């Protein structure tokens, strides 16, 4: 089994990554880091740059956690990508970062976290940034 972490280069992504490392150690499982973008914007702050991913790899290696990195840009949103991977592979846990949103913000924009919670077939650990 594997722990999947939805990673974005932000405080939320860092919190999710730390929680995934803790779970990986506890469960003795590898981590699959997934970073994705729809590719519909010239600059997407959620799409990790090469330096961001190199730092993630250094941290996971230093922590002794077996890992794989997948960076996807296939025109689909993060919830679709994470749900597809969780359904197709042996994923024991999905770890995501969440942020506070107003009820109106959720109504207008939807919620990636909510979509993940509803779609994936395994437990989801949602963490907040410090």
mmCIF file of N, CA and C in Angstrom:
data_model
loop_
_atom_site.group_PDB
_atom_site.id
_atom_site.type_symbol
_atom_site.label_atom_id
_atom_site.label_comp_id
_atom_site.label_asym_id
_atom_site.label_seq_id
_atom_site.Cartn_x
_atom_site.Cartn_y
_atom_site.Cartn_z
ATOM 1 N N UNK A 1 0.834 -1.176 0.000
ATOM 2 C CA UNK A 1 0.000 0.000 0.000
ATOM 3 C C UNK A 1 0.887 1.251 0.000
ATOM 4 N N UNK A 2 0.291 2.364 -0.411
ATOM 5 C CA UNK A 2 1.017 3.620 -0.559
ATOM 6 C C UNK A 2 0.173 4.768 -0.021
ATOM 7 N N UNK A 3 0.837 5.784 0.498
ATOM 8 C CA UNK A 3 0.167 7.003 0.937
ATOM 9 C C UNK A 3 0.314 8.041 -0.162
ATOM 10 N N UNK A 4 -0.793 8.566 -0.625
ATOM 11 C CA UNK A 4 -0.798 9.594 -1.664
ATOM 12 C C UNK A 4 -0.955 10.952 -0.991
ATOM 13 N N UNK A 5 -0.095 11.896 -1.340
ATOM 14 C CA UNK A 5 -0.220 13.256 -0.819
ATOM 15 C C UNK A 5 -0.384 14.214 -1.985
ATOM 16 N N UNK A 6 -1.452 15.017 -1.909
ATOM 17 C CA UNK A 6 -1.656 16.079 -2.888
ATOM 18 C C UNK A 6 -0.788 17.259 -2.487
ATOM 19 N N UNK A 7 0.210 17.566 -3.300
ATOM 20 C CA UNK A 7 1.189 18.589 -2.942
ATOM 21 C C UNK A 7 1.042 19.829 -3.807
ATOM 22 N N UNK A 8 1.044 20.980 -3.146
ATOM 23 C CA UNK A 8 1.161 22.277 -3.808
ATOM 24 C C UNK A 8 2.276 23.029 -3.097
ATOM 25 N N UNK A 9 3.023 23.867 -3.808
ATOM 26 C CA UNK A 9 4.139 24.576 -3.175
ATOM 27 C C UNK A 9 3.640 25.758 -2.341
ATOM 28 N N UNK A 10 3.094 25.443 -1.174
ATOM 29 C CA UNK A 10 2.554 26.461 -0.266
ATOM 30 C C UNK A 10 2.563 25.893 1.147
ATOM 31 N N UNK A 11 2.119 26.687 2.090
ATOM 32 C CA UNK A 11 2.035 26.218 3.473
ATOM 33 C C UNK A 11 1.108 25.017 3.583
ATOM 34 N N UNK A 12 0.032 25.005 2.804
ATOM 35 C CA UNK A 12 -0.883 23.854 2.816
ATOM 36 C C UNK A 12 -0.195 22.590 2.319
ATOM 37 N N UNK A 13 0.554 22.729 1.246
ATOM 38 C CA UNK A 13 1.271 21.583 0.703
ATOM 39 C C UNK A 13 2.330 21.059 1.650
ATOM 40 N N UNK A 14 3.014 21.978 2.322
ATOM 41 C CA UNK A 14 4.034 21.569 3.290
ATOM 42 C C UNK A 14 3.408 20.845 4.474
ATOM 43 N N UNK A 15 2.256 21.332 4.940
ATOM 44 C CA UNK A 15 1.557 20.662 6.051
ATOM 45 C C UNK A 15 1.118 19.267 5.631
ATOM 46 N N UNK A 16 0.595 19.141 4.419
ATOM 47 C CA UNK A 16 0.169 17.831 3.919
ATOM 48 C C UNK A 16 1.363 16.890 3.792
ATOM 49 N N UNK A 17 2.478 17.410 3.296
ATOM 50 C CA UNK A 17 3.681 16.584 3.143
ATOM 51 C C UNK A 17 4.186 16.097 4.503
ATOM 52 N N UNK A 18 4.230 16.984 5.502
ATOM 53 C CA UNK A 18 4.669 16.578 6.847
ATOM 54 C C UNK A 18 3.752 15.491 7.419
ATOM 55 N N UNK A 19 2.449 15.656 7.239
ATOM 56 C CA UNK A 19 1.504 14.652 7.742
ATOM 57 C C UNK A 19 1.689 13.324 7.004
ATOM 58 N N UNK A 20 1.947 13.381 5.713
ATOM 59 C CA UNK A 20 2.161 12.154 4.940
ATOM 60 C C UNK A 20 3.417 11.431 5.410
ATOM 61 N N UNK A 21 4.476 12.181 5.716
ATOM 62 C CA UNK A 21 5.710 11.572 6.225
ATOM 63 C C UNK A 21 5.444 10.887 7.561
ATOM 64 N N UNK A 22 4.710 11.548 8.449
ATOM 65 C CA UNK A 22 4.380 10.933 9.738
ATOM 66 C C UNK A 22 3.604 9.636 9.541
ATOM 67 N N UNK A 23 2.627 9.663 8.645
ATOM 68 C CA UNK A 23 1.831 8.466 8.386
ATOM 69 C C UNK A 23 2.674 7.371 7.732
ATOM 70 N N UNK A 24 3.572 7.749 6.846
ATOM 71 C CA UNK A 24 4.436 6.767 6.177
ATOM 72 C C UNK A 24 5.311 6.044 7.190
ATOM 73 N N UNK A 25 5.850 6.786 8.126
ATOM 74 C CA UNK A 25 6.674 6.168 9.164
ATOM 75 C C UNK A 25 5.836 5.247 10.045
ATOM 76 N N UNK A 26 4.660 5.722 10.444
ATOM 77 C CA UNK A 26 3.781 4.946 11.304
ATOM 78 C C UNK A 26 3.319 3.661 10.621
ATOM 79 N N UNK A 27 2.960 3.753 9.348
ATOM 80 C CA UNK A 27 2.412 2.613 8.601
ATOM 81 C C UNK A 27 3.475 1.799 7.874
ATOM 82 N N UNK A 28 4.702 2.313 7.821
ATOM 83 C CA UNK A 28 5.788 1.686 7.076
ATOM 84 C C UNK A 28 5.388 1.510 5.607
ATOM 85 N N UNK A 29 4.982 2.618 5.007
ATOM 86 C CA UNK A 29 4.549 2.632 3.601
ATOM 87 C C UNK A 29 5.265 3.750 2.854
ATOM 88 N N UNK A 30 5.412 3.597 1.553
ATOM 89 C CA UNK A 30 6.001 4.674 0.749
ATOM 90 C C UNK A 30 4.993 5.795 0.516
ATOM 91 N N UNK A 31 5.514 6.917 0.046
ATOM 92 C CA UNK A 31 4.699 8.092 -0.247
ATOM 93 C C UNK A 31 4.714 8.368 -1.746
ATOM 94 N N UNK A 32 3.541 8.660 -2.285
ATOM 95 C CA UNK A 32 3.398 9.105 -3.668
ATOM 96 C C UNK A 32 2.990 10.572 -3.610
ATOM 97 N N UNK A 33 3.866 11.454 -4.065
ATOM 98 C CA UNK A 33 3.595 12.889 -4.083
ATOM 99 C C UNK A 33 3.007 13.231 -5.444
ATOM 100 N N UNK A 34 1.807 13.815 -5.439
ATOM 101 C CA UNK A 34 1.136 14.182 -6.689
ATOM 102 C C UNK A 34 0.966 15.693 -6.730
ATOM 103 N N UNK A 35 1.489 16.299 -7.792
ATOM 104 C CA UNK A 35 1.326 17.729 -8.039
ATOM 105 C C UNK A 35 0.727 17.857 -9.428
ATOM 106 N N UNK A 36 -0.320 18.660 -9.540
ATOM 107 C CA UNK A 36 -1.030 18.715 -10.805
ATOM 108 C C UNK A 36 -1.487 20.120 -11.149
ATOM 109 N N UNK A 37 -1.708 20.334 -12.422
ATOM 110 C CA UNK A 37 -2.252 21.594 -12.918
ATOM 111 C C UNK A 37 -3.110 21.284 -14.123
ATOM 112 N N UNK A 38 -4.160 22.060 -14.298
ATOM 113 C CA UNK A 38 -4.981 21.905 -15.501
ATOM 114 C C UNK A 38 -4.237 22.399 -16.737
ATOM 115 N N UNK A 39 -3.310 23.319 -16.524
ATOM 116 C CA UNK A 39 -2.596 23.898 -17.649
ATOM 117 C C UNK A 39 -3.399 24.983 -18.343
ATOM 118 N N UNK A 40 -4.420 25.499 -17.651
ATOM 119 C CA UNK A 40 -5.287 26.496 -18.275
ATOM 120 C C UNK A 40 -4.875 27.927 -17.968
ATOM 121 N N UNK A 41 -3.795 28.107 -17.232
ATOM 122 C CA UNK A 41 -3.294 29.444 -16.925
ATOM 123 C C UNK A 41 -1.816 29.504 -17.277
ATOM 124 N N UNK A 42 -1.364 30.664 -17.685
ATOM 125 C CA UNK A 42 0.042 30.814 -18.065
ATOM 126 C C UNK A 42 0.947 30.496 -16.886
ATOM 127 N N UNK A 43 0.561 30.974 -15.708
ATOM 128 C CA UNK A 43 1.312 30.670 -14.491
ATOM 129 C C UNK A 43 0.320 30.123 -13.465
ATOM 130 N N UNK A 44 0.563 28.916 -12.992
ATOM 131 C CA UNK A 44 -0.290 28.295 -11.990
ATOM 132 C C UNK A 44 0.524 28.147 -10.712
ATOM 133 N N UNK A 45 0.190 28.915 -9.667
ATOM 134 C CA UNK A 45 0.988 28.841 -8.433
ATOM 135 C C UNK A 45 0.911 27.483 -7.737
ATOM 136 N N UNK A 46 -0.056 26.654 -8.104
ATOM 137 C CA UNK A 46 -0.161 25.318 -7.511
ATOM 138 C C UNK A 46 0.761 24.314 -8.181
ATOM 139 N N UNK A 47 1.258 24.637 -9.369
ATOM 140 C CA UNK A 47 2.134 23.729 -10.106
ATOM 141 C C UNK A 47 3.563 23.947 -9.621
ATOM 142 N N UNK A 48 4.134 22.930 -8.999
ATOM 143 C CA UNK A 48 5.464 23.034 -8.397
ATOM 144 C C UNK A 48 6.541 23.205 -9.469
ATOM 145 N N UNK A 49 7.472 24.064 -9.164
ATOM 146 C CA UNK A 49 8.619 24.264 -10.046
ATOM 147 C C UNK A 49 9.674 23.205 -9.742
ATOM 148 N N UNK A 50 10.659 23.103 -10.593
ATOM 149 C CA UNK A 50 11.704 22.093 -10.448
ATOM 150 C C UNK A 50 12.396 22.175 -9.084
ATOM 151 N N UNK A 51 12.681 23.392 -8.624
ATOM 152 C CA UNK A 51 13.329 23.576 -7.323
ATOM 153 C C UNK A 51 12.453 23.118 -6.163
ATOM 154 N N UNK A 52 11.127 23.347 -6.283
ATOM 155 C CA UNK A 52 10.195 22.890 -5.248
ATOM 156 C C UNK A 52 10.240 21.376 -5.120
ATOM 157 N N UNK A 53 10.177 20.694 -6.262
ATOM 158 C CA UNK A 53 10.161 19.229 -6.238
ATOM 159 C C UNK A 53 11.507 18.661 -5.796
ATOM 160 N N UNK A 54 12.592 19.322 -6.170
ATOM 161 C CA UNK A 54 13.922 18.861 -5.732
ATOM 162 C C UNK A 54 14.022 18.939 -4.209
ATOM 163 N N UNK A 55 13.464 20.001 -3.618
ATOM 164 C CA UNK A 55 13.474 20.141 -2.165
ATOM 165 C C UNK A 55 12.623 19.055 -1.510
ATOM 166 N N UNK A 56 11.470 18.736 -2.094
ATOM 167 C CA UNK A 56 10.610 17.668 -1.573
ATOM 168 C C UNK A 56 11.365 16.337 -1.598
ATOM 169 N N UNK A 57 12.034 16.059 -2.693
ATOM 170 C CA UNK A 57 12.805 14.824 -2.811
ATOM 171 C C UNK A 57 13.909 14.782 -1.754
ATOM 172 N N UNK A 58 14.626 15.897 -1.562
ATOM 173 C CA UNK A 58 15.681 15.945 -0.532
ATOM 174 C C UNK A 58 15.112 15.668 0.850
ATOM 175 N N UNK A 59 13.972 16.275 1.164
ATOM 176 C CA UNK A 59 13.364 16.084 2.485
ATOM 177 C C UNK A 59 12.929 14.634 2.699
ATOM 178 N N UNK A 60 12.268 14.061 1.704
ATOM 179 C CA UNK A 60 11.809 12.675 1.835
ATOM 180 C C UNK A 60 12.986 11.718 1.934
ATOM 181 N N UNK A 61 14.027 11.971 1.168
ATOM 182 C CA UNK A 61 15.224 11.136 1.217
ATOM 183 C C UNK A 61 15.898 11.254 2.581
ATOM 184 N N UNK A 62 16.026 12.486 3.080
ATOM 185 C CA UNK A 62 16.639 12.701 4.395
ATOM 186 C C UNK A 62 15.827 12.037 5.499
ATOM 187 N N UNK A 63 14.503 12.004 5.336
ATOM 188 C CA UNK A 63 13.639 11.361 6.328
ATOM 189 C C UNK A 63 13.611 9.840 6.174
ATOM 190 N N UNK A 64 14.254 9.328 5.123
ATOM 191 C CA UNK A 64 14.287 7.893 4.904
ATOM 192 C C UNK A 64 12.962 7.312 4.437
ATOM 193 N N UNK A 65 12.150 8.125 3.783
ATOM 194 C CA UNK A 65 10.836 7.676 3.327
ATOM 195 C C UNK A 65 10.903 7.340 1.832
ATOM 196 N N UNK A 66 10.636 6.080 1.466
ATOM 197 C CA UNK A 66 10.581 5.744 0.042
ATOM 198 C C UNK A 66 9.472 6.580 -0.620
ATOM 199 N N UNK A 67 9.748 7.069 -1.820
ATOM 200 C CA UNK A 67 8.793 7.987 -2.432
ATOM 201 C C UNK A 67 8.855 7.958 -3.954
ATOM 202 N N UNK A 68 7.778 8.449 -4.530
ATOM 203 C CA UNK A 68 7.673 8.662 -5.966
ATOM 204 C C UNK A 68 7.020 10.031 -6.146
ATOM 205 N N UNK A 69 7.438 10.743 -7.173
ATOM 206 C CA UNK A 69 6.858 12.049 -7.478
ATOM 207 C C UNK A 69 6.166 11.941 -8.835
ATOM 208 N N UNK A 70 4.924 12.431 -8.905
ATOM 209 C CA UNK A 70 4.216 12.524 -10.187
ATOM 210 C C UNK A 70 3.733 13.948 -10.361
ATOM 211 N N UNK A 71 4.104 14.532 -11.471
ATOM 212 C CA UNK A 71 3.633 15.865 -11.800
ATOM 213 C C UNK A 71 2.837 15.758 -13.090
ATOM 214 N N UNK A 72 1.554 16.081 -12.989
ATOM 215 C CA UNK A 72 0.631 15.856 -14.089
ATOM 216 C C UNK A 72 0.052 17.167 -14.603
ATOM 217 N N UNK A 73 -0.049 17.289 -15.923
ATOM 218 C CA UNK A 73 -0.723 18.413 -16.553
ATOM 219 C C UNK A 73 -1.497 17.852 -17.737
ATOM 220 N N UNK A 74 -2.708 17.365 -17.422
ATOM 221 C CA UNK A 74 -3.505 16.699 -18.450
ATOM 222 C C UNK A 74 -4.862 17.370 -18.667
ATOM 223 N N UNK A 75 -5.003 18.620 -18.186
ATOM 224 C CA UNK A 75 -6.253 19.343 -18.407
ATOM 225 C C UNK A 75 -7.365 18.974 -17.441
ATOM 226 N N UNK A 76 -7.036 18.238 -16.395
ATOM 227 C CA UNK A 76 -8.041 17.829 -15.405
ATOM 228 C C UNK A 76 -7.716 18.477 -14.063
ATOM 229 N N UNK A 77 -8.736 18.626 -13.226
ATOM 230 C CA UNK A 77 -8.462 19.248 -11.935
ATOM 231 C C UNK A 77 -7.850 18.237 -10.966
ATOM 232 N N UNK A 78 -7.339 18.766 -9.863
ATOM 233 C CA UNK A 78 -6.618 17.937 -8.893
ATOM 234 C C UNK A 78 -7.494 16.829 -8.328
ATOM 235 N N UNK A 79 -8.765 17.113 -8.074
ATOM 236 C CA UNK A 79 -9.653 16.089 -7.515
ATOM 237 C C UNK A 79 -9.795 14.912 -8.476
ATOM 238 N N UNK A 80 -9.929 15.189 -9.756
ATOM 239 C CA UNK A 80 -10.043 14.110 -10.746
ATOM 240 C C UNK A 80 -8.775 13.260 -10.780
ATOM 241 N N UNK A 81 -7.626 13.927 -10.805
ATOM 242 C CA UNK A 81 -6.351 13.206 -10.877
ATOM 243 C C UNK A 81 -6.144 12.333 -9.637
ATOM 244 N N UNK A 82 -6.376 12.904 -8.457
ATOM 245 C CA UNK A 82 -6.173 12.162 -7.210
ATOM 246 C C UNK A 82 -7.148 11.004 -7.101
ATOM 247 N N UNK A 83 -8.402 11.235 -7.455
ATOM 248 C CA UNK A 83 -9.404 10.167 -7.387
ATOM 249 C C UNK A 83 -9.050 9.024 -8.336
ATOM 250 N N UNK A 84 -8.603 9.356 -9.539
ATOM 251 C CA UNK A 84 -8.247 8.304 -10.501
ATOM 252 C C UNK A 84 -7.082 7.455 -9.986
ATOM 253 N N UNK A 85 -6.066 8.110 -9.437
ATOM 254 C CA UNK A 85 -4.919 7.369 -8.912
ATOM 255 C C UNK A 85 -5.344 6.507 -7.722
ATOM 256 N N UNK A 86 -6.145 7.076 -6.831
ATOM 257 C CA UNK A 86 -6.592 6.331 -5.643
ATOM 258 C C UNK A 86 -7.433 5.119 -6.020
ATOM 259 N N UNK A 87 -8.191 5.207 -7.088
ATOM 260 C CA UNK A 87 -9.018 4.088 -7.538
ATOM 261 C C UNK A 87 -8.194 3.030 -8.263
ATOM 262 N N UNK A 88 -7.178 3.452 -8.999
ATOM 263 C CA UNK A 88 -6.423 2.539 -9.848
ATOM 264 C C UNK A 88 -5.262 1.842 -9.138
ATOM 265 N N UNK A 89 -4.771 2.431 -8.059
ATOM 266 C CA UNK A 89 -3.593 1.897 -7.398
ATOM 267 C C UNK A 89 -3.909 1.516 -5.956
ATOM 268 N N UNK A 90 -2.977 0.863 -5.304
ATOM 269 C CA UNK A 90 -3.166 0.439 -3.914
ATOM 270 C C UNK A 90 -2.802 1.581 -2.975
ATOM 271 N N UNK A 91 -3.737 2.506 -2.828
ATOM 272 C CA UNK A 91 -3.552 3.668 -1.972
ATOM 273 C C UNK A 91 -4.279 3.413 -0.655
ATOM 274 N N UNK A 92 -3.547 3.511 0.450
ATOM 275 C CA UNK A 92 -4.156 3.258 1.760
ATOM 276 C C UNK A 92 -4.710 4.530 2.379
ATOM 277 N N UNK A 93 -4.151 5.693 1.997
ATOM 278 C CA UNK A 93 -4.534 6.962 2.595
ATOM 279 C C UNK A 93 -4.206 8.087 1.631
ATOM 280 N N UNK A 94 -5.113 9.060 1.539
ATOM 281 C CA UNK A 94 -4.853 10.285 0.781
ATOM 282 C C UNK A 94 -4.710 11.412 1.793
ATOM 283 N N UNK A 95 -3.642 12.201 1.658
ATOM 284 C CA UNK A 95 -3.401 13.339 2.548
ATOM 285 C C UNK A 95 -3.483 14.613 1.716
ATOM 286 N N UNK A 96 -4.322 15.560 2.190
ATOM 287 C CA UNK A 96 -4.477 16.833 1.490
ATOM 288 C C UNK A 96 -4.430 17.976 2.497
ATOM 289 N N UNK A 97 -4.040 19.141 2.027
ATOM 290 C CA UNK A 97 -4.100 20.351 2.833
ATOM 291 C C UNK A 97 -5.426 21.045 2.564
ATOM 292 N N UNK A 98 -5.986 21.632 3.596
ATOM 293 C CA UNK A 98 -7.243 22.372 3.415
ATOM 294 C C UNK A 98 -7.096 23.773 3.980
ATOM 295 N N UNK A 99 -7.892 24.680 3.453
ATOM 296 C CA UNK A 99 -7.895 26.047 3.946
ATOM 297 C C UNK A 99 -9.322 26.444 4.265
ATOM 298 N N UNK A 100 -9.453 27.436 5.115
ATOM 299 C CA UNK A 100 -10.781 27.927 5.485
ATOM 300 C C UNK A 100 -11.399 28.662 4.303
ATOM 301 N N UNK A 101 -12.648 28.348 4.029
ATOM 302 C CA UNK A 101 -13.386 29.053 2.973
ATOM 303 C C UNK A 101 -14.752 29.426 3.512
ATOM 304 N N UNK A 102 -15.242 30.522 3.050
ATOM 305 C CA UNK A 102 -16.570 30.950 3.471
ATOM 306 C C UNK A 102 -17.613 30.084 2.775
ATOM 307 N N UNK A 103 -18.814 29.978 3.324
ATOM 308 C CA UNK A 103 -19.871 29.208 2.647
ATOM 309 C C UNK A 103 -20.142 29.707 1.233
ATOM 310 N N UNK A 104 -20.121 31.025 1.032
ATOM 311 C CA UNK A 104 -20.355 31.581 -0.308
ATOM 312 C C UNK A 104 -19.209 31.196 -1.243
ATOM 313 N N UNK A 105 -17.983 31.233 -0.728
ATOM 314 C CA UNK A 105 -16.833 30.834 -1.543
ATOM 315 C C UNK A 105 -16.931 29.387 -1.987
ATOM 316 N N UNK A 106 -17.394 28.522 -1.101
ATOM 317 C CA UNK A 106 -17.564 27.106 -1.450
ATOM 318 C C UNK A 106 -18.649 26.932 -2.506
ATOM 319 N N UNK A 107 -19.728 27.696 -2.367
ATOM 320 C CA UNK A 107 -20.841 27.594 -3.304
ATOM 321 C C UNK A 107 -20.432 28.036 -4.702
ATOM 322 N N UNK A 108 -19.733 29.147 -4.780
ATOM 323 C CA UNK A 108 -19.366 29.712 -6.079
ATOM 324 C C UNK A 108 -18.232 28.919 -6.731
ATOM 325 N N UNK A 109 -17.205 28.615 -5.952
ATOM 326 C CA UNK A 109 -15.999 28.011 -6.515
ATOM 327 C C UNK A 109 -15.935 26.496 -6.382
ATOM 328 N N UNK A 110 -16.789 25.894 -5.585
ATOM 329 C CA UNK A 110 -16.670 24.468 -5.344
ATOM 330 C C UNK A 110 -15.535 24.204 -4.377
ATOM 331 N N UNK A 111 -15.279 22.960 -4.073
ATOM 332 C CA UNK A 111 -14.226 22.626 -3.136
ATOM 333 C C UNK A 111 -13.496 21.379 -3.619
ATOM 334 N N UNK A 112 -12.236 21.548 -3.927
ATOM 335 C CA UNK A 112 -11.425 20.402 -4.342
ATOM 336 C C UNK A 112 -11.367 19.374 -3.223
ATOM 337 N N UNK A 113 -11.189 19.835 -1.986
ATOM 338 C CA UNK A 113 -11.125 18.913 -0.847
ATOM 339 C C UNK A 113 -12.416 18.114 -0.728
ATOM 340 N N UNK A 114 -13.544 18.785 -0.859
ATOM 341 C CA UNK A 114 -14.830 18.088 -0.761
ATOM 342 C C UNK A 114 -14.964 17.043 -1.867
ATOM 343 N N UNK A 115 -14.562 17.399 -3.059
ATOM 344 C CA UNK A 115 -14.628 16.463 -4.188
ATOM 345 C C UNK A 115 -13.750 15.234 -3.924
ATOM 346 N N UNK A 116 -12.567 15.444 -3.385
ATOM 347 C CA UNK A 116 -11.678 14.326 -3.061
ATOM 348 C C UNK A 116 -12.319 13.445 -1.998
ATOM 349 N N UNK A 117 -12.839 14.078 -0.946
ATOM 350 C CA UNK A 117 -13.486 13.311 0.127
ATOM 351 C C UNK A 117 -14.614 12.434 -0.400
ATOM 352 N N UNK A 118 -15.366 12.945 -1.337
ATOM 353 C CA UNK A 118 -16.510 12.199 -1.863
ATOM 354 C C UNK A 118 -16.115 11.129 -2.875
ATOM 355 N N UNK A 119 -15.008 11.307 -3.572
ATOM 356 C CA UNK A 119 -14.676 10.423 -4.688
ATOM 357 C C UNK A 119 -13.699 9.302 -4.385
ATOM 358 N N UNK A 120 -12.749 9.511 -3.474
ATOM 359 C CA UNK A 120 -11.730 8.476 -3.294
ATOM 360 C C UNK A 120 -12.262 7.321 -2.456
ATOM 361 N N UNK A 121 -11.792 6.102 -2.750
ATOM 362 C CA UNK A 121 -12.295 4.912 -2.061
ATOM 363 C C UNK A 121 -11.576 4.580 -0.745
ATOM 364 N N UNK A 122 -10.663 5.433 -0.310
ATOM 365 C CA UNK A 122 -9.893 5.155 0.905
ATOM 366 C C UNK A 122 -10.021 6.330 1.867
ATOM 367 N N UNK A 123 -9.518 6.179 3.091
ATOM 368 C CA UNK A 123 -9.562 7.295 4.033
ATOM 369 C C UNK A 123 -8.780 8.515 3.518
ATOM 370 N N UNK A 124 -9.235 9.697 3.937
ATOM 371 C CA UNK A 124 -8.583 10.962 3.590
ATOM 372 C C UNK A 124 -8.227 11.685 4.876
ATOM 373 N N UNK A 125 -6.976 12.119 4.962
ATOM 374 C CA UNK A 125 -6.522 12.923 6.084
ATOM 375 C C UNK A 125 -6.379 14.354 5.561
ATOM 376 N N UNK A 126 -7.206 15.257 6.096
ATOM 377 C CA UNK A 126 -7.166 16.669 5.702
ATOM 378 C C UNK A 126 -6.478 17.448 6.806
ATOM 379 N N UNK A 127 -5.424 18.192 6.452
ATOM 380 C CA UNK A 127 -4.655 18.935 7.436
ATOM 381 C C UNK A 127 -4.649 20.422 7.091
ATOM 382 N N UNK A 128 -4.535 21.243 8.138
ATOM 383 C CA UNK A 128 -4.443 22.686 7.974
ATOM 384 C C UNK A 128 -2.989 23.109 8.102
ATOM 385 N N UNK A 129 -2.673 24.233 7.486
ATOM 386 C CA UNK A 129 -1.330 24.790 7.638
ATOM 387 C C UNK A 129 -1.172 25.345 9.044
ATOM 388 N N UNK A 130 0.075 25.442 9.502
ATOM 389 C CA UNK A 130 0.337 25.989 10.843
ATOM 390 C C UNK A 130 -0.178 27.399 10.962
#
